[in-house]
Amino acid sequence: MKIFLYFLVATLLLTACGNRQSKDSERKEITGAGATFPMPYYNIIFKDFGEKSGNKVTYGGIGSGGGIRSLMDKTVDFGASDAYLSDEELTAAPAKIVHIPTCMGAVVLAYNLPGVTDLKLTGSVISGIYLGTITKWNDAAIKALNPDLALPDKSVTPVYRSDGSGTTFVFSDYMTKVSPEWAEKMGTGKALKWPVGIAAKGNPGVAGIVQQTEGSVGYVGSEYGFALSIPVARLQNASGNFVDPNTESISAAANIELPADMRTMVTNSPEAGAYPISCFTWILVYQNQAYGKRTEDDSKALISLLDYVLSPEAQRVAANVHYSPLPEVALKNARVLVESIKYQK
Amino acid sequence: MKDKIFKSLLFFAAALILILTAGIVYSLVIRSTDAFARFGFWQFVTSPEWDPRPESEHYGALSFIVGTLMTSVLALFFCIPFSFPVALFTGEYFKGKKVASLVGSVVNLLAGIPSIVYGLWGFYTLRPIIISLGLNEQGFGVLTASLVLAIMIIPYASSLTSEFLSMVPNDLKEGAYSLGATRLEVISRVSFPAAASGILASYILALGRALGETMAVTMLIGNTNNIPSSLIDTGNTMASVIANQFGEASGLKLSSLIAIGLLLFLITAVINSIAKLAMKRIKS
């Protein structure tokens, strides 16, 4: 009996610590973690990459914050984030980090008004809705933008995210740029203090409430809005045009002069055909790959993965799964950044 | 030998539970100290402000404490008219009969339904009813959440209550019957007083269950960080604010969320010990 117990304990201990070390030299395992927003896209292209190169990529959608933490702790080969690191965060990092943009997305305003399609909104009207100064759908400000629509005398229910989220960050970044009132009262951040409305967790939560509640309007990630094909508002961009969010108009937002390190928000883009609440999503890696137990082969595998992400083939996939490909200017900068990754002891 | 092993296994299992609980309390306390040190314990408990913006960061738990107590107490209130009759049916009128065990197990089945299913039911079925009754525009709020919570805690309240009712000695009841008491009189004058503290305890335990419920409440309460001004207003509970915001929280916000977890732990512990005390009274 005693021997049996000892045996049991020994087996448990063995299973707990074994396993991990069985790596053969050709097949590399690349691990990454972070943003949930580009996850469906990453899952597809990482799988394609795995089939082509023989390397295996595992990606954990644990949120941008978690991805950055994991990269800082060096427990992953790359982190993924919807928000770029601030200068302070970069200096606090253990080594130099580069941001490689991988694809584009947007934040769309989904609404539920029976009989109403093709709603047009501007930044100041959205600000009024979320700050509680516009409470009815037939408010003069909404009517002025949509003279042809029969807007009902119904309360507006704004819906926002209850969890901290990159979607909120991008949305509030745009709102801060276009509405002085918003900039003063709300500001930019992953989580804000909202005066009116109801909150739900995640894009599915917000989209679910909008789909089920007449008179509601909510901001959701474009990939979600497109996949569910719920009605989304046309927004007025910096050039004064009302633009529908779609693959072309979102990509167009980055068709502008971009900084070399690609840490930039392309919201409220000056491009004429741009959808104003568009954004990049990034993969974050250390510029010098010679850290920890990493070999030169590990570094090469990671670079070939990044090359694949920027290839026309992977970028085409982006459009198929409701994301937007990077425009040529952004791709050019991104390639330079990938080339800057080195392995130096 | 075998006896010794068995004894040490039992000892080990019991000690493990104690260590686990102590570990949970320890990590809650350690990781919430930041928030308490920054805002002060009372300040944190009594401030309704929840502002995650870095430039004006301030966290207080009052709106969530109020939201939690409002939904739970209201749910308890709503569940009494359903759970008590069920308990009388299974523990008194049809005690030991087949039909009683059938009703009992059907009610207990309610306890086995995952809370997300209750949440979905509330979202797709109850919420449109609330809207069509004109109670509020979007159907979310304390009332909606409490109604669903009430259904969720019925099995906890009714099965224990029925247990305590059936524990009332038959001699007592027969004595009352022999004096010419009607069934209603027996229940209200004999069974109920004899089982009162046990019944109280079972409702307190049901309340404890309602306090910690997360998923269904999160889907229905509206998740707004304010003290609900009325039953149809939206709000937030302690459990649901943690579930909502834990994922992306860091620094002071994370510490504040853990502090809310600690407070919830304390509230539940107090309520459970009240129930224990009440149960002790029935035994003596």
XYZ file of C-alpha atoms in Angstrom:
629
model
C 0.000 0.000 0.000
C 2.724 2.397 0.978
C 4.728 1.543 -2.121
C 1.687 2.208 -4.230
C 1.344 5.682 -2.714
C 4.980 6.475 -3.317
C 4.557 5.302 -6.867
C 1.520 7.531 -7.338
C 3.343 10.588 -6.033
C 6.348 9.837 -8.207
C 4.187 9.534 -11.336
C 2.459 12.805 -10.566
C 5.763 14.593 -10.131
C 7.119 13.128 -13.340
C 4.141 14.159 -15.442
C 4.320 17.634 -13.956
C 7.848 18.390 -15.024
C 8.397 16.384 -18.179
C 7.151 17.004 -21.701
C 8.328 20.489 -22.468
C 11.880 19.778 -23.557
C 11.219 17.530 -26.569
C 12.098 19.909 -29.386
C 13.728 18.783 -32.589
C 15.986 21.228 -34.318
C 14.118 21.660 -37.616
C 10.590 22.217 -36.362
C 10.528 25.445 -34.410
C 7.747 26.388 -32.092
C 6.858 30.064 -32.092
C 4.594 31.271 -29.319
C 2.739 34.530 -29.125
C -0.003 36.031 -27.033
C -2.066 39.181 -26.909
C -4.889 40.999 -28.620
C -8.141 39.161 -29.220
C -9.204 41.578 -31.966
C -7.002 40.112 -34.763
C -7.202 36.554 -33.418
C -9.435 35.029 -36.129
C -7.088 36.463 -38.758
C -3.968 35.307 -36.940
C -5.374 31.824 -36.470
C -5.760 31.434 -40.221
C -2.451 32.895 -41.353
C -0.460 31.227 -38.574
C -1.908 27.899 -39.589
C -1.066 28.560 -43.244
C 2.429 29.571 -42.226
C 2.774 26.400 -40.178
C 1.806 24.242 -43.140
C 4.220 26.009 -45.449
C 7.277 26.288 -43.217
C 6.872 23.306 -40.941
C 7.150 25.574 -37.927
C 4.377 25.657 -35.423
C 2.838 28.895 -34.206
C 0.692 28.972 -31.102
C -1.207 32.126 -30.297
C -3.129 32.877 -27.118
C -5.776 35.573 -27.270
C -5.366 36.914 -23.743
C -5.896 40.611 -24.459
C -3.434 43.324 -25.466
C -2.430 44.056 -21.878
C -1.648 40.411 -21.205
C 0.292 40.129 -24.466
C 2.502 43.077 -23.541
C 3.048 41.658 -20.034
C 4.031 38.292 -21.507
C 6.516 39.936 -23.870
C 8.016 41.970 -21.018
C 8.363 38.748 -18.983
C 9.891 37.108 -22.064
C 7.531 34.161 -21.819
C 6.486 34.514 -25.476
C 8.332 35.082 -28.765
C 6.015 37.897 -29.751
C 3.245 39.928 -28.193
C 0.271 41.337 -30.037
C -1.510 44.550 -29.180
C -4.158 46.908 -30.502
C -2.464 49.843 -28.797
C 1.151 50.800 -29.278
C 3.462 51.202 -26.292
C 3.973 54.727 -25.017
C 7.465 56.210 -24.790
C 7.490 55.567 -21.028
C 6.459 51.948 -21.518
C 9.171 51.516 -24.132
C 11.882 52.853 -21.853
C 10.601 50.648 -19.035
C 10.903 47.586 -21.300
C 13.927 45.301 -20.748
C 15.159 45.830 -24.334
C 14.232 47.664 -27.521
C 10.859 46.592 -28.907
C 9.660 47.079 -32.478
C 6.030 47.374 -33.546
C 5.142 45.521 -36.751
C 1.658 46.387 -38.055
C -0.105 43.276 -39.334
C -3.482 44.405 -40.628
C -6.083 47.074 -40.129
C -9.442 47.225 -38.504
C -11.965 49.825 -37.526
C -14.577 50.667 -34.974
C -18.072 50.857 -36.406
C -21.233 52.318 -34.920
C -23.907 49.673 -35.080
C -27.502 50.741 -34.540
C -30.950 49.260 -34.286
C -33.725 51.380 -35.709
C -36.415 49.401 -37.528
C -36.987 50.819 -40.999
C -33.894 52.998 -40.905
C -30.827 52.163 -42.969
C -28.076 54.392 -44.237
C -27.802 56.486 -41.085
C -25.209 59.252 -41.204
C -23.419 60.462 -38.083
C -20.686 62.911 -37.222
C -18.252 62.989 -34.333
C -20.138 65.723 -32.525
C -23.462 63.865 -32.773
C -21.870 60.640 -31.460
C -20.369 62.675 -28.646
C -23.811 64.125 -27.870
C -25.338 60.634 -27.774
C -22.683 59.214 -25.435
C -22.617 62.290 -23.202
C -26.392 62.253 -22.851
C -27.165 65.584 -24.513
C -28.878 63.866 -27.466
C -31.542 61.593 -26.019
C -34.051 61.098 -28.859
C -33.537 59.731 -32.338
C -35.518 62.632 -33.842
C -33.161 65.177 -32.252
C -32.558 68.159 -34.514
C -28.836 67.365 -34.801
C -29.476 63.843 -36.147
C -32.303 65.095 -38.392
C -30.054 67.746 -39.919
C -27.604 65.025 -41.012
C -30.320 62.698 -42.267
C -33.054 64.866 -43.811
C -34.424 61.953 -45.876
C -34.842 59.505 -43.013
C -38.015 59.072 -40.979
C -36.429 59.140 -37.530
C -38.701 57.901 -34.720
C -39.439 59.687 -31.465
C -37.546 56.997 -29.568
C -34.960 57.190 -26.826
C -31.361 56.642 -27.853
C -29.648 53.966 -25.786
C -25.884 54.197 -26.184
C -24.073 50.918 -25.508
C -20.439 50.785 -24.469
C -17.850 48.265 -23.291
C -17.846 47.304 -19.639
C -14.389 45.748 -19.847
C -11.179 47.577 -20.600
C -10.688 47.293 -24.340
C -8.661 48.405 -27.324
C -11.941 49.057 -29.129
C -12.830 51.686 -26.524
C -9.333 53.115 -26.840
C -9.561 53.556 -30.621
C -13.092 54.917 -30.430
C -12.239 57.440 -27.708
C -9.018 58.414 -29.492
C -11.097 59.404 -32.518
C -13.738 61.146 -30.410
C -11.087 63.156 -28.560
C -9.701 64.316 -31.891
C -13.024 65.469 -33.317
C -15.046 66.659 -30.329
C -13.699 69.239 -27.872
C -16.554 68.428 -25.516
C -15.564 64.764 -25.513
C -11.904 65.638 -25.029
C -12.798 67.653 -21.961
C -15.340 65.324 -20.330
C -14.307 61.810 -21.407
C -10.757 61.713 -22.762
C -8.994 58.732 -24.298
C -8.496 55.366 -22.675
C -9.220 51.665 -22.614
C -11.843 52.289 -19.947
C -13.719 55.524 -19.363
C -16.316 56.962 -17.037
C -19.586 57.011 -18.918
C -22.447 59.301 -17.900
C -25.291 57.463 -19.694
C -26.056 54.213 -21.474
C -25.581 50.545 -20.718
C -22.481 48.420 -20.813
C -21.654 44.923 -21.984
C -18.588 42.739 -22.019
C -16.721 42.291 -25.260
C -17.761 42.977 -28.839
C -20.244 40.079 -28.738
C -21.902 41.634 -25.685
C -22.297 45.075 -27.249
C -23.365 43.680 -30.622
C -25.851 41.369 -28.894
C -27.509 44.225 -27.036
C -27.665 46.394 -30.160
C -29.226 43.563 -32.153
C -31.825 42.946 -29.482
C -32.686 46.482 -28.396
C -34.614 48.943 -30.541
C -33.217 52.445 -30.380
C -29.736 51.405 -29.304
C -26.415 52.355 -30.823
C -23.055 50.871 -29.897
C -19.456 50.859 -31.052
C -18.039 47.475 -32.031
C -14.962 46.185 -33.805
C -15.478 46.248 -37.575
C -14.630 42.558 -37.955
C -17.549 41.853 -35.658
C -19.928 44.306 -37.254
C -19.160 42.981 -40.745
C -19.441 39.341 -39.774
C -22.861 39.887 -38.189
C -23.907 42.295 -40.962
C -25.751 44.605 -38.600
C -26.490 48.109 -39.913
C -23.613 50.488 -39.251
C -23.542 54.264 -39.551
C -21.707 56.220 -42.217
C -19.343 58.656 -40.591
C -18.100 62.018 -41.712
C -14.317 61.967 -42.124
C -11.777 64.773 -41.876
C -12.368 65.767 -45.520
C -16.103 66.141 -44.900
C -17.157 63.015 -46.804
C -19.601 60.521 -45.322
C -17.888 57.144 -45.606
C -19.151 53.611 -45.166
C -16.761 51.368 -43.275
C -15.438 48.700 -45.642
C -12.135 47.049 -46.541
C -11.126 49.821 -48.957
C -12.111 52.804 -46.822
C -10.387 51.332 -43.761
C -7.155 50.627 -45.651
C -7.346 54.115 -47.135
C -7.036 55.606 -43.657
C -3.387 54.507 -43.513
C -2.622 55.786 -46.995
C -0.926 58.806 -45.486
C 2.520 59.728 -44.274
C 3.420 57.334 -41.473
C 6.185 57.489 -38.866
C 9.054 55.043 -39.377
C 8.393 53.161 -36.131
C 4.695 52.810 -37.083
C 3.541 53.804 -33.620
C 0.659 55.947 -34.724
C -3.107 56.178 -34.642
C -4.657 56.688 -38.068
C -8.004 57.830 -36.678
C -9.502 60.928 -38.317
C -7.238 60.359 -41.339
C -6.935 63.282 -43.786
C -7.273 60.888 -46.776
C -10.436 61.733 -48.747
C -11.881 58.231 -48.898
C -10.819 57.131 -45.425
C -13.136 55.731 -42.796
C -12.319 57.912 -39.782
C -12.182 55.320 -36.946
C -9.607 52.977 -38.485
C -6.611 51.518 -36.690
C -3.620 49.229 -36.958
C -2.996 46.160 -34.903
C 0.596 45.280 -34.114
C 2.889 42.376 -33.358
C 5.566 43.360 -30.858
C 9.001 41.726 -30.823
C 12.406 42.510 -29.362
C 14.689 44.072 -31.942
C 17.652 42.043 -30.730
C 16.542 38.429 -30.697
C 19.600 37.195 -28.781
C 18.073 37.009 -25.328
C 17.316 34.210 -22.900
C 17.887 30.774 -24.411
C 17.027 31.839 -27.937
C 19.112 30.498 -30.791
C 19.713 32.115 -34.142
C 17.305 29.574 -35.655
C 14.532 30.722 -33.309
C 15.106 34.245 -34.478
C 15.064 33.212 -38.149
C 11.801 31.339 -37.690
C 10.209 34.391 -36.095
C 11.414 36.675 -38.899
C 10.083 34.314 -41.551
C 6.731 34.392 -39.768
C 6.702 38.203 -39.833
C 7.688 38.172 -43.505
C 4.785 35.861 -44.185
C 2.342 38.123 -42.327
C 3.369 41.022 -44.580
C 3.232 38.936 -47.770
C 0.484 39.648 -50.328
C -0.887 36.179 -49.698
C -1.494 36.757 -45.977
C -2.737 40.289 -46.572
C -5.326 38.923 -49.011
C -6.620 36.658 -46.263
C -7.203 39.741 -44.103
C -9.893 41.073 -46.414
C -11.605 37.671 -46.567
C -12.040 37.490 -42.817
C -13.382 41.028 -42.326
C -10.101 42.804 -41.653
C -8.389 45.238 -43.972
C -5.002 44.759 -45.622
C -2.176 47.231 -45.018
C -1.757 49.808 -47.791
C 1.588 49.878 -49.634
C 3.025 52.767 -47.534
C 2.409 50.878 -44.331
C 3.783 47.623 -45.779
C 6.982 49.394 -46.827
C 7.603 50.755 -43.334
C 6.717 47.408 -41.796
C 9.233 45.566 -43.998
C 11.983 47.967 -42.960
C 11.102 47.270 -39.335
C 11.231 43.509 -39.855
C 14.636 43.878 -41.534
C 15.881 45.789 -38.487
C 15.387 42.708 -36.303
C 18.759 41.119 -35.679
C 20.480 38.416 -33.671
C 23.451 39.883 -31.858
C 25.060 38.402 -28.774
C -1.811 0.207 8.842
C -4.712 0.754 6.470
C -6.490 2.670 9.145
C -3.475 4.901 9.605
C -3.227 5.660 5.890
C -6.909 6.382 5.703
C -6.647 8.696 8.668
C -3.687 10.557 7.268
C -5.434 10.863 3.890
C -8.454 12.408 5.589
C -6.204 14.690 7.574
C -4.406 15.708 4.422
C -7.653 16.457 2.583
C -9.020 18.511 5.445
C -5.764 20.412 5.875
C -5.612 21.081 2.144
C -9.005 22.812 2.223
C -7.900 24.954 5.140
C -4.639 25.843 3.424
C -6.500 26.676 0.200
C -8.924 28.988 1.968
C -6.132 30.623 3.896
C -4.220 31.022 0.635
C -7.192 32.691 -1.032
C -7.640 35.094 1.861
C -3.908 35.761 1.945
C -3.617 36.608 -1.738
C -6.788 38.726 -1.622
C -5.446 40.705 1.321
C -1.910 41.097 -0.060
C -3.018 42.192 -3.486
C -5.723 44.563 -2.277
C -3.470 46.505 0.097
C -2.500 48.943 -2.679
C -6.085 50.054 -3.120
C -6.796 50.268 0.600
C -3.539 52.127 1.243
C -4.319 54.626 -1.480
C -7.965 55.329 -0.695
C -8.315 54.121 2.900
C -10.631 51.248 3.836
C -13.711 53.321 4.705
C -13.127 55.731 1.869
C -12.978 52.774 -0.524
C -16.134 51.184 0.890
C -18.168 54.395 1.004
C -17.136 56.062 -2.266
C -19.464 55.508 -5.242
C -16.873 56.906 -7.660
C -15.372 54.509 -10.234
C -13.148 56.419 -12.601
C -10.513 54.396 -14.495
C -9.072 57.331 -16.457
C -5.399 57.682 -15.512
C -5.490 61.441 -14.938
C -8.375 61.275 -12.435
C -8.084 57.655 -11.308
C -10.300 56.899 -8.339
C -11.970 53.698 -7.234
C -14.721 53.143 -4.724
C -16.878 50.099 -4.110
C -20.114 51.594 -2.811
C -22.132 51.417 -6.036
C -21.222 47.750 -6.431
C -21.942 46.915 -2.792
C -25.340 48.597 -3.079
C -26.001 46.895 -6.421
C -25.094 43.505 -4.960
C -27.237 43.920 -1.856
C -30.156 45.331 -3.854
C -30.251 42.480 -6.377
C -29.694 39.762 -3.765
C -32.224 40.986 -1.216
C -34.769 41.669 -3.936
C -34.147 38.199 -5.377
C -34.683 36.706 -1.928
C -37.910 38.645 -1.619
C -39.121 37.427 -5.027
C -38.133 33.832 -4.360
C -40.085 33.424 -1.093
C -43.572 33.169 -2.660
C -42.305 30.370 -4.909
C -39.855 28.493 -2.747
C -41.915 28.435 0.425
C -44.998 26.790 -1.099
C -42.757 24.259 -2.814
C -41.127 23.511 0.527
C -44.536 23.095 2.200
C -45.641 20.829 -0.630
C -42.639 18.543 -0.439
C -41.848 18.785 3.272
C -45.314 18.922 4.807
C -48.363 18.166 2.674
C -46.926 15.375 0.555
C -44.025 14.457 2.796
C -42.477 11.173 1.722
C -44.906 10.708 -1.181
C -43.762 10.009 -4.728
C -45.183 13.249 -6.039
C -43.185 15.187 -3.446
C -39.908 13.620 -4.496
C -40.821 14.294 -8.138
C -41.525 17.980 -7.487
C -38.458 18.168 -5.265
C -36.137 16.770 -7.872
C -37.594 18.941 -10.631
C -36.995 22.012 -8.482
C -33.505 20.798 -7.665
C -32.925 20.431 -11.382
C -33.121 24.222 -11.537
C -29.917 24.305 -9.516
C -28.146 22.303 -12.199
C -28.822 24.743 -15.029
C -25.658 26.717 -15.832
C -26.014 30.366 -14.958
C -25.196 31.481 -18.498
C -28.398 29.728 -19.599
C -30.371 31.725 -17.053
C -28.633 34.818 -18.380
C -29.609 34.013 -21.957
C -33.158 33.273 -20.912
C -33.309 36.600 -19.129
C -31.784 38.369 -22.110
C -34.005 36.893 -24.811
C -37.234 36.175 -22.926
C -37.587 38.204 -19.759
C -36.041 41.443 -21.069
C -38.520 41.892 -23.967
C -41.346 41.361 -21.453
C -39.923 44.088 -19.211
C -39.647 46.378 -22.251
C -43.176 45.645 -23.453
C -44.526 46.308 -19.954
C -43.012 49.745 -20.375
C -40.959 49.448 -17.184
C -37.891 50.829 -18.906
C -36.628 51.507 -22.401
C -34.013 48.803 -22.786
C -35.056 46.208 -20.235
C -31.786 46.037 -18.325
C -31.548 46.811 -14.665
C -31.803 45.691 -11.067
C -35.348 44.364 -11.441
C -34.549 42.126 -14.422
C -31.445 40.773 -12.749
C -33.278 40.140 -9.466
C -36.103 38.233 -11.131
C -33.662 35.842 -12.786
C -31.639 35.551 -9.580
C -34.837 34.707 -7.699
C -35.482 31.736 -9.957
C -31.874 30.634 -9.597
C -31.991 30.522 -5.804
C -35.406 28.849 -5.456
C -33.926 25.327 -5.295
C -31.433 26.314 -2.583
C -34.113 27.899 -0.439
C -36.841 25.318 -1.004
C -34.864 22.107 -0.560
C -33.369 23.203 2.761
C -36.655 24.630 3.994
C -38.430 21.422 3.099
C -35.743 19.484 4.953
C -36.249 21.542 8.096
C -40.049 21.338 7.848
C -39.910 17.565 7.598
C -37.650 17.466 10.661
C -40.435 18.867 12.863
C -41.343 15.941 15.193
C -44.568 14.174 14.267
C -45.605 14.034 17.950
C -45.892 17.791 17.996
C -48.067 17.922 14.912
C -50.212 14.953 15.991
C -50.711 16.666 19.313
C -51.995 19.753 17.560
C -54.259 17.709 15.286
C -55.703 15.886 18.271
C -56.615 19.227 19.795
C -58.656 19.948 16.648
C -56.252 22.167 14.797
C -56.683 22.449 11.022
C -53.787 21.784 8.676
C -53.194 25.497 8.152
C -53.134 26.045 11.907
C -50.670 23.202 12.363
C -48.374 24.713 9.758
C -48.585 28.269 11.022
C -48.621 27.526 14.751
C -46.539 24.347 15.051
C -44.379 23.480 12.070
C -43.360 26.974 11.153
C -42.304 28.137 14.631
C -40.483 24.844 15.286
C -38.544 25.059 12.041
C -38.304 28.865 11.975
C -34.614 29.271 12.621
C -33.764 26.510 10.153
C -35.948 28.147 7.525
C -34.270 31.444 8.258
C -30.899 29.789 7.843
C -31.850 28.289 4.482
C -32.963 31.665 3.163
C -29.753 33.253 4.380
C -27.791 30.576 2.533
C -29.850 31.287 -0.581
C -28.999 34.955 -0.127
C -25.327 34.024 0.055
C -25.733 32.194 -3.206
C -27.356 35.238 -4.817
C -24.560 37.530 -3.639
C -21.898 35.705 -5.580
C -23.839 35.023 -8.762
C -21.982 36.569 -11.667
C -22.796 35.571 -15.210
C -26.559 35.900 -15.326
C -26.442 39.190 -13.435
C -23.743 40.627 -15.679
C -25.875 39.925 -18.722
C -28.928 41.673 -17.308
C -28.000 44.461 -14.926
C -26.597 46.894 -17.506
C -23.096 47.126 -15.953
C -23.201 50.830 -15.282
C -20.996 52.009 -12.439
C -23.522 53.989 -10.446
C -25.746 53.453 -7.416
C -29.099 52.319 -8.851
C -31.610 55.085 -8.213
C -34.624 52.789 -8.524
C -35.515 49.166 -9.190
C -35.646 49.756 -12.928
C -32.359 51.624 -13.024
C -29.213 49.928 -14.257
C -26.300 49.219 -11.947
C -23.526 46.774 -11.301
C -22.699 44.143 -8.718
C -19.411 43.249 -7.061
C -19.120 39.916 -8.808
C -20.021 41.289 -12.209
C -17.660 44.264 -12.058
C -14.836 41.840 -11.315
C -15.866 39.538 -14.159
C -16.169 42.474 -16.543
C -13.012 44.364 -15.826
C -10.496 41.856 -14.501
C -9.116 40.849 -17.881
C -7.567 44.140 -18.924
C -7.038 45.618 -15.465
C -3.617 46.396 -14.092
C -2.028 48.423 -11.303
C -4.388 50.257 -8.990
C -7.490 49.118 -10.853
C -6.491 45.479 -10.478
C -5.837 46.025 -6.799
C -9.233 47.718 -6.403
C -10.977 44.822 -8.127
C -9.249 42.381 -5.792
C -10.277 44.596 -2.879
C -13.884 44.263 -4.072
C -13.335 40.501 -4.177
C -12.139 40.617 -0.578
C -15.187 42.651 0.464
C -17.484 40.174 -1.280
C -15.683 37.358 0.517
C -16.204 39.134 3.846
C -19.884 39.830 3.190
C -20.488 36.210 2.179
C -18.563 34.970 5.212
C -20.637 37.148 7.561
C -23.872 35.972 5.975
C -22.832 32.337 6.170
C -21.892 32.640 9.825
C -25.250 34.243 10.574
C -26.859 31.213 8.935
C -24.658 28.887 11.014
C -25.674 30.658 14.213
C -29.327 30.374 13.275
C -28.920 26.665 12.583
C -27.188 26.146 15.909
C -30.208 27.607 17.633
C -32.517 25.057 16.064
C -30.321 22.192 17.238
C -30.218 23.327 20.851
